[in-house]
Structures are given as C-alpha cells and as structure tokens.
C-alpha cells in the first residue's frame, strides 16, 4: 500500500517537473543561462525581460486576489485563483516576449549595428527621463513605488545596454569588440531552440 502511494507521488512529481520544463518561461530562463557563457549582453537583456514578466505576473496575481478576497470567507479560493492567474500571465508574457525578441533580432540584423545603437541610446534617454518623472511623482505622493517598479527595473537595464552596445559593437578599438551579425545569428539560434524544445 505504502509503495503504491510512494510510486504515485513520484509519478506526479515527475509529471509536474516535465510540465514546468515545458513552459516557455523556464525554457527562456535556460536559454539565458546558456547565452551567458557565449553572448552575455543578450543574456542580460533576456534576464531583464524575464524579471519584467515576473513583476507583471505578480501584479496580476495581486489584483486577482484583491478583487476576490472581500467576497470570500477564506483566503484559500482567492489564493488559488491568484496562483493560476500568476502562472497564466507569466506564460503568456514569456511567449509574447519570445515572439517580440525574435522579431527584434530579425529587424536588428537587417537594420545594422549603428542604427540599432542610436535607437538604443534614445530609448535609454527616454526611459531615464520617464523614470525621473516617476521618482518625482513618488516623492510627491501622487504615485506608488511598486506601481512604477517595472519602469525602475527597465531603465538601468536600458542604460547599461546602451553603454555596453556602444563599446562592444560601435568601437573597433575596444578590446572586446564583437561581430554584431554573428552574435545575432547565435542568439536567434538559442531562442529558436527555446521555442521548439520540449
């Protein structure tokens, strides 16, 4: 009897582990880890995107729990609904991010490193300006810090990305100057495997 229960528990855990492995989010996490060994800049960007997906899923789960909790006698039902909302939003966000990143890489390959570098610099400057306005609103009490957490996470990532991109892809004298198009081909390969694995 105990051995049968034990085998069923092991089978359930194996099935749950396979289910987790097959999610787009986990496959992107594994792709970011593999990328870190070869192309660290895209790995950092992918990590930032995954952190934003986690934050968005967390806020969605919190909103679901806050909406359902007043009408429930216990927190169990709203908690389960919030957990499902977290997982669904996280997976949808990761799948959308994967599609967007693949499209962005195709566009970057066709556009070239100088135009992409200029665009990245402009985005970093815009994000820094918006983040400064957000900090001013938080200091004035008209906005909440958690509500702007995604912006405050994305802004330093964009600034660091713009600085790194300029040195690695636009300055041949830099000791770690890289081949822009070769790196894009490598990253596209990692993301293609992440989208088809499992």
PDB file of C-alpha atoms in Angstrom:
ATOM      1  CA  UNK A   1       0.000   0.000   0.000  1.00  0.00           C
ATOM      2  CA  UNK A   2       2.729   2.462   1.002  1.00  0.00           C
ATOM      3  CA  UNK A   3       4.834   1.535  -2.022  1.00  0.00           C
ATOM      4  CA  UNK A   4       1.868   2.205  -4.321  1.00  0.00           C
ATOM      5  CA  UNK A   5       1.289   5.628  -2.765  1.00  0.00           C
ATOM      6  CA  UNK A   6       5.012   6.362  -2.993  1.00  0.00           C
ATOM      7  CA  UNK A   7       5.116   5.416  -6.693  1.00  0.00           C
ATOM      8  CA  UNK A   8       2.072   7.587  -7.420  1.00  0.00           C
ATOM      9  CA  UNK A   9       3.657  10.548  -5.657  1.00  0.00           C
ATOM     10  CA  UNK A  10       6.861  10.049  -7.649  1.00  0.00           C
ATOM     11  CA  UNK A  11       4.893   9.818 -10.909  1.00  0.00           C
ATOM     12  CA  UNK A  12       3.001  13.006 -10.050  1.00  0.00           C
ATOM     13  CA  UNK A  13       6.220  14.860  -9.216  1.00  0.00           C
ATOM     14  CA  UNK A  14       7.831  13.690 -12.469  1.00  0.00           C
ATOM     15  CA  UNK A  15       4.812  14.850 -14.465  1.00  0.00           C
ATOM     16  CA  UNK A  16       4.799  18.214 -12.664  1.00  0.00           C
ATOM     17  CA  UNK A  17       8.542  18.626 -13.299  1.00  0.00           C
ATOM     18  CA  UNK A  18       8.077  17.882 -17.016  1.00  0.00           C
ATOM     19  CA  UNK A  19       5.206  20.363 -17.157  1.00  0.00           C
ATOM     20  CA  UNK A  20       7.389  23.069 -15.605  1.00  0.00           C
ATOM     21  CA  UNK A  21      10.228  22.242 -18.016  1.00  0.00           C
ATOM     22  CA  UNK A  22       7.889  22.617 -20.991  1.00  0.00           C
ATOM     23  CA  UNK A  23       6.798  26.158 -20.098  1.00  0.00           C
ATOM     24  CA  UNK A  24       8.103  28.970 -22.292  1.00  0.00           C
ATOM     25  CA  UNK A  25       9.280  30.895 -19.226  1.00  0.00           C
ATOM     26  CA  UNK A  26      11.524  28.077 -17.971  1.00  0.00           C
ATOM     27  CA  UNK A  27      12.881  27.455 -21.479  1.00  0.00           C
ATOM     28  CA  UNK A  28      13.779  31.150 -21.743  1.00  0.00           C
ATOM     29  CA  UNK A  29      15.468  31.002 -18.340  1.00  0.00           C
ATOM     30  CA  UNK A  30      17.567  28.053 -19.556  1.00  0.00           C
ATOM     31  CA  UNK A  31      18.319  29.942 -22.801  1.00  0.00           C
ATOM     32  CA  UNK A  32      19.519  32.951 -20.779  1.00  0.00           C
ATOM     33  CA  UNK A  33      21.813  30.686 -18.724  1.00  0.00           C
ATOM     34  CA  UNK A  34      23.287  29.120 -21.875  1.00  0.00           C
ATOM     35  CA  UNK A  35      23.637  32.524 -23.544  1.00  0.00           C
ATOM     36  CA  UNK A  36      25.617  33.841 -20.564  1.00  0.00           C
ATOM     37  CA  UNK A  37      28.500  31.542 -21.482  1.00  0.00           C
ATOM     38  CA  UNK A  38      28.698  32.802 -25.082  1.00  0.00           C
ATOM     39  CA  UNK A  39      26.965  36.168 -25.531  1.00  0.00           C
ATOM     40  CA  UNK A  40      26.482  37.942 -22.222  1.00  0.00           C
ATOM     41  CA  UNK A  41      24.810  41.135 -23.390  1.00  0.00           C
ATOM     42  CA  UNK A  42      21.713  39.419 -24.869  1.00  0.00           C
ATOM     43  CA  UNK A  43      21.643  37.168 -21.796  1.00  0.00           C
ATOM     44  CA  UNK A  44      21.360  40.245 -19.583  1.00  0.00           C
ATOM     45  CA  UNK A  45      18.592  41.703 -21.754  1.00  0.00           C
ATOM     46  CA  UNK A  46      16.706  38.411 -21.714  1.00  0.00           C
ATOM     47  CA  UNK A  47      17.084  38.255 -17.934  1.00  0.00           C
ATOM     48  CA  UNK A  48      15.657  41.765 -17.659  1.00  0.00           C
ATOM     49  CA  UNK A  49      12.680  40.773 -19.814  1.00  0.00           C
ATOM     50  CA  UNK A  50      12.053  37.713 -17.644  1.00  0.00           C
ATOM     51  CA  UNK A  51      12.187  39.840 -14.485  1.00  0.00           C
ATOM     52  CA  UNK A  52       9.605  42.185 -16.003  1.00  0.00           C
ATOM     53  CA  UNK A  53       7.404  39.172 -16.830  1.00  0.00           C
ATOM     54  CA  UNK A  54       7.668  38.031 -13.214  1.00  0.00           C
ATOM     55  CA  UNK A  55       6.757  41.500 -11.956  1.00  0.00           C
ATOM     56  CA  UNK A  56       3.770  41.767 -14.301  1.00  0.00           C
ATOM     57  CA  UNK A  57       2.528  38.309 -13.326  1.00  0.00           C
ATOM     58  CA  UNK A  58       2.937  39.184  -9.651  1.00  0.00           C
ATOM     59  CA  UNK A  59       0.912  42.391 -10.004  1.00  0.00           C
ATOM     60  CA  UNK A  60      -1.785  40.491 -11.929  1.00  0.00           C
ATOM     61  CA  UNK A  61      -1.999  37.842  -9.208  1.00  0.00           C
ATOM     62  CA  UNK A  62      -2.215  40.534  -6.548  1.00  0.00           C
ATOM     63  CA  UNK A  63      -5.032  42.253  -8.447  1.00  0.00           C
ATOM     64  CA  UNK A  64      -6.975  38.987  -8.741  1.00  0.00           C
ATOM     65  CA  UNK A  65      -6.525  38.235  -5.035  1.00  0.00           C
ATOM     66  CA  UNK A  66      -7.543  41.769  -4.003  1.00  0.00           C
ATOM     67  CA  UNK A  67     -10.652  41.576  -6.198  1.00  0.00           C
ATOM     68  CA  UNK A  68     -11.838  38.176  -4.958  1.00  0.00           C
ATOM     69  CA  UNK A  69     -10.842  38.338  -1.293  1.00  0.00           C
ATOM     70  CA  UNK A  70     -13.641  40.626   0.003  1.00  0.00           C
ATOM     71  CA  UNK A  71     -16.326  38.266  -1.358  1.00  0.00           C
ATOM     72  CA  UNK A  72     -14.717  35.074   0.012  1.00  0.00           C
ATOM     73  CA  UNK A  73     -14.997  33.685   3.532  1.00  0.00           C
ATOM     74  CA  UNK A  74     -11.424  32.356   3.471  1.00  0.00           C
ATOM     75  CA  UNK A  75      -8.283  33.239   1.519  1.00  0.00           C
ATOM     76  CA  UNK A  76      -7.956  29.755   0.007  1.00  0.00           C
ATOM     77  CA  UNK A  77     -10.158  30.336  -3.057  1.00  0.00           C
ATOM     78  CA  UNK A  78      -8.711  33.770  -3.916  1.00  0.00           C
ATOM     79  CA  UNK A  79      -5.221  32.402  -3.272  1.00  0.00           C
ATOM     80  CA  UNK A  80      -5.726  29.533  -5.735  1.00  0.00           C
ATOM     81  CA  UNK A  81      -7.202  31.913  -8.318  1.00  0.00           C
ATOM     82  CA  UNK A  82      -4.269  34.298  -7.829  1.00  0.00           C
ATOM     83  CA  UNK A  83      -1.780  31.438  -8.266  1.00  0.00           C
ATOM     84  CA  UNK A  84      -3.451  30.379 -11.524  1.00  0.00           C
ATOM     85  CA  UNK A  85      -3.506  33.996 -12.704  1.00  0.00           C
ATOM     86  CA  UNK A  86       0.215  34.313 -11.910  1.00  0.00           C
ATOM     87  CA  UNK A  87       1.107  31.197 -13.905  1.00  0.00           C
ATOM     88  CA  UNK A  88      -1.116  32.046 -16.882  1.00  0.00           C
ATOM     89  CA  UNK A  89       0.053  35.667 -17.131  1.00  0.00           C
ATOM     90  CA  UNK A  90       3.692  34.615 -16.679  1.00  0.00           C
ATOM     91  CA  UNK A  91       3.450  32.096 -19.509  1.00  0.00           C
ATOM     92  CA  UNK A  92       1.606  34.494 -21.824  1.00  0.00           C
ATOM     93  CA  UNK A  93       4.126  37.237 -21.085  1.00  0.00           C
ATOM     94  CA  UNK A  94       7.062  34.897 -21.739  1.00  0.00           C
ATOM     95  CA  UNK A  95       5.544  33.682 -25.014  1.00  0.00           C
ATOM     96  CA  UNK A  96       4.896  37.275 -26.129  1.00  0.00           C
ATOM     97  CA  UNK A  97       8.434  38.269 -25.128  1.00  0.00           C
ATOM     98  CA  UNK A  98       9.881  35.367 -27.121  1.00  0.00           C
ATOM     99  CA  UNK A  99       7.941  36.376 -30.242  1.00  0.00           C
ATOM    100  CA  UNK A 100       8.900  40.044 -29.800  1.00  0.00           C
ATOM    101  CA  UNK A 101      12.587  39.213 -29.261  1.00  0.00           C
ATOM    102  CA  UNK A 102      12.701  37.033 -32.368  1.00  0.00           C
ATOM    103  CA  UNK A 103      11.147  39.825 -34.426  1.00  0.00           C
ATOM    104  CA  UNK A 104      13.512  42.374 -32.899  1.00  0.00           C
ATOM    105  CA  UNK A 105      16.524  40.234 -33.771  1.00  0.00           C
ATOM    106  CA  UNK A 106      15.396  39.930 -37.397  1.00  0.00           C
ATOM    107  CA  UNK A 107      14.918  43.687 -37.564  1.00  0.00           C
ATOM    108  CA  UNK A 108      18.296  44.330 -35.921  1.00  0.00           C
ATOM    109  CA  UNK A 109      20.072  42.057 -38.386  1.00  0.00           C
ATOM    110  CA  UNK A 110      18.574  43.963 -41.320  1.00  0.00           C
ATOM    111  CA  UNK A 111      18.976  47.434 -39.766  1.00  0.00           C
ATOM    112  CA  UNK A 112      22.640  47.275 -38.742  1.00  0.00           C
ATOM    113  CA  UNK A 113      24.607  47.999 -35.593  1.00  0.00           C
ATOM    114  CA  UNK A 114      24.910  51.793 -35.931  1.00  0.00           C
ATOM    115  CA  UNK A 115      21.180  52.436 -36.296  1.00  0.00           C
ATOM    116  CA  UNK A 116      20.330  49.959 -33.537  1.00  0.00           C
ATOM    117  CA  UNK A 117      22.929  51.590 -31.270  1.00  0.00           C
ATOM    118  CA  UNK A 118      21.450  55.037 -31.886  1.00  0.00           C
ATOM    119  CA  UNK A 119      17.921  53.734 -31.237  1.00  0.00           C
ATOM    120  CA  UNK A 120      19.019  52.021 -28.034  1.00  0.00           C
ATOM    121  CA  UNK A 121      20.656  55.229 -26.817  1.00  0.00           C
ATOM    122  CA  UNK A 122      17.474  57.214 -27.499  1.00  0.00           C
ATOM    123  CA  UNK A 123      15.356  54.628 -25.674  1.00  0.00           C
ATOM    124  CA  UNK A 124      17.694  54.747 -22.677  1.00  0.00           C
ATOM    125  CA  UNK A 125      17.479  58.544 -22.542  1.00  0.00           C
ATOM    126  CA  UNK A 126      13.681  58.496 -22.811  1.00  0.00           C
ATOM    127  CA  UNK A 127      13.432  55.811 -20.121  1.00  0.00           C
ATOM    128  CA  UNK A 128      15.731  57.798 -17.829  1.00  0.00           C
ATOM    129  CA  UNK A 129      13.548  60.885 -18.274  1.00  0.00           C
ATOM    130  CA  UNK A 130      10.337  58.969 -17.600  1.00  0.00           C
ATOM    131  CA  UNK A 131      11.913  57.281 -14.572  1.00  0.00           C
ATOM    132  CA  UNK A 132      12.933  60.678 -13.204  1.00  0.00           C
ATOM    133  CA  UNK A 133       9.338  61.883 -13.583  1.00  0.00           C
ATOM    134  CA  UNK A 134       8.149  58.705 -11.878  1.00  0.00           C
ATOM    135  CA  UNK A 135      10.513  59.260  -8.954  1.00  0.00           C
ATOM    136  CA  UNK A 136       9.284  62.834  -8.639  1.00  0.00           C
ATOM    137  CA  UNK A 137       5.676  61.577  -8.580  1.00  0.00           C
ATOM    138  CA  UNK A 138       6.532  59.001  -5.917  1.00  0.00           C
ATOM    139  CA  UNK A 139       8.308  61.656  -3.839  1.00  0.00           C
ATOM    140  CA  UNK A 140       5.280  63.930  -4.163  1.00  0.00           C
ATOM    141  CA  UNK A 141       2.990  61.123  -3.037  1.00  0.00           C
ATOM    142  CA  UNK A 142       0.913  61.069  -6.225  1.00  0.00           C
ATOM    143  CA  UNK A 143       2.219  57.636  -7.305  1.00  0.00           C
ATOM    144  CA  UNK A 144       3.295  54.422  -5.609  1.00  0.00           C
ATOM    145  CA  UNK A 145       6.763  52.899  -5.823  1.00  0.00           C
ATOM    146  CA  UNK A 146       5.510  49.342  -6.574  1.00  0.00           C
ATOM    147  CA  UNK A 147       3.362  50.712  -9.385  1.00  0.00           C
ATOM    148  CA  UNK A 148       6.474  52.006 -11.140  1.00  0.00           C
ATOM    149  CA  UNK A 149       8.739  49.072 -10.296  1.00  0.00           C
ATOM    150  CA  UNK A 150       8.747  47.781 -13.895  1.00  0.00           C
ATOM    151  CA  UNK A 151       9.960  51.172 -15.123  1.00  0.00           C
ATOM    152  CA  UNK A 152      12.631  51.397 -12.425  1.00  0.00           C
ATOM    153  CA  UNK A 153      13.857  47.901 -13.343  1.00  0.00           C
ATOM    154  CA  UNK A 154      13.870  48.524 -17.092  1.00  0.00           C
ATOM    155  CA  UNK A 155      15.593  51.929 -17.019  1.00  0.00           C
ATOM    156  CA  UNK A 156      19.012  50.895 -15.600  1.00  0.00           C
ATOM    157  CA  UNK A 157      18.965  47.820 -17.849  1.00  0.00           C
ATOM    158  CA  UNK A 158      18.425  50.030 -20.902  1.00  0.00           C
ATOM    159  CA  UNK A 159      21.150  52.479 -19.852  1.00  0.00           C
ATOM    160  CA  UNK A 160      23.681  49.691 -19.232  1.00  0.00           C
ATOM    161  CA  UNK A 161      22.666  48.048 -22.507  1.00  0.00           C
ATOM    162  CA  UNK A 162      23.224  51.284 -24.453  1.00  0.00           C
ATOM    163  CA  UNK A 163      26.661  51.810 -22.885  1.00  0.00           C
ATOM    164  CA  UNK A 164      27.733  48.218 -23.461  1.00  0.00           C
ATOM    165  CA  UNK A 165      26.392  48.171 -27.026  1.00  0.00           C
ATOM    166  CA  UNK A 166      28.305  51.324 -27.913  1.00  0.00           C
ATOM    167  CA  UNK A 167      31.599  49.869 -26.699  1.00  0.00           C
ATOM    168  CA  UNK A 168      31.161  46.310 -27.948  1.00  0.00           C
ATOM    169  CA  UNK A 169      29.657  46.926 -31.391  1.00  0.00           C
ATOM    170  CA  UNK A 170      30.481  50.514 -32.424  1.00  0.00           C
ATOM    171  CA  UNK A 171      34.101  50.938 -31.312  1.00  0.00           C
ATOM    172  CA  UNK A 172      36.521  48.629 -33.152  1.00  0.00           C
ATOM    173  CA  UNK A 173      39.359  49.800 -30.880  1.00  0.00           C
ATOM    174  CA  UNK A 174      37.634  48.266 -27.869  1.00  0.00           C
ATOM    175  CA  UNK A 175      39.498  45.060 -26.833  1.00  0.00           C
ATOM    176  CA  UNK A 176      36.237  43.087 -26.645  1.00  0.00           C
ATOM    177  CA  UNK A 177      34.788  44.374 -29.904  1.00  0.00           C
ATOM    178  CA  UNK A 178      32.290  41.825 -31.240  1.00  0.00           C
ATOM    179  CA  UNK A 179      30.779  40.849 -34.579  1.00  0.00           C
ATOM    180  CA  UNK A 180      27.221  42.204 -34.390  1.00  0.00           C
ATOM    181  CA  UNK A 181      25.686  39.991 -37.080  1.00  0.00           C
ATOM    182  CA  UNK A 182      27.403  36.825 -35.813  1.00  0.00           C
ATOM    183  CA  UNK A 183      26.063  37.451 -32.304  1.00  0.00           C
ATOM    184  CA  UNK A 184      22.533  37.943 -33.664  1.00  0.00           C
ATOM    185  CA  UNK A 185      22.752  34.617 -35.502  1.00  0.00           C
ATOM    186  CA  UNK A 186      23.893  32.913 -32.281  1.00  0.00           C
ATOM    187  CA  UNK A 187      21.107  34.445 -30.182  1.00  0.00           C
ATOM    188  CA  UNK A 188      18.464  33.598 -32.781  1.00  0.00           C
ATOM    189  CA  UNK A 189      19.659  30.003 -32.630  1.00  0.00           C
ATOM    190  CA  UNK A 190      19.285  29.887 -28.846  1.00  0.00           C
ATOM    191  CA  UNK A 191      15.792  31.409 -28.970  1.00  0.00           C
ATOM    192  CA  UNK A 192      14.729  29.071 -31.794  1.00  0.00           C
ATOM    193  CA  UNK A 193      15.760  26.090 -29.680  1.00  0.00           C
ATOM    194  CA  UNK A 194      13.930  27.573 -26.676  1.00  0.00           C
ATOM    195  CA  UNK A 195      10.732  27.933 -28.727  1.00  0.00           C
ATOM    196  CA  UNK A 196      10.837  24.372 -30.081  1.00  0.00           C
ATOM    197  CA  UNK A 197      12.288  22.349 -27.182  1.00  0.00           C
ATOM    198  CA  UNK A 198      10.123  20.119 -25.098  1.00  0.00           C
TER     199      UNK A 198
END
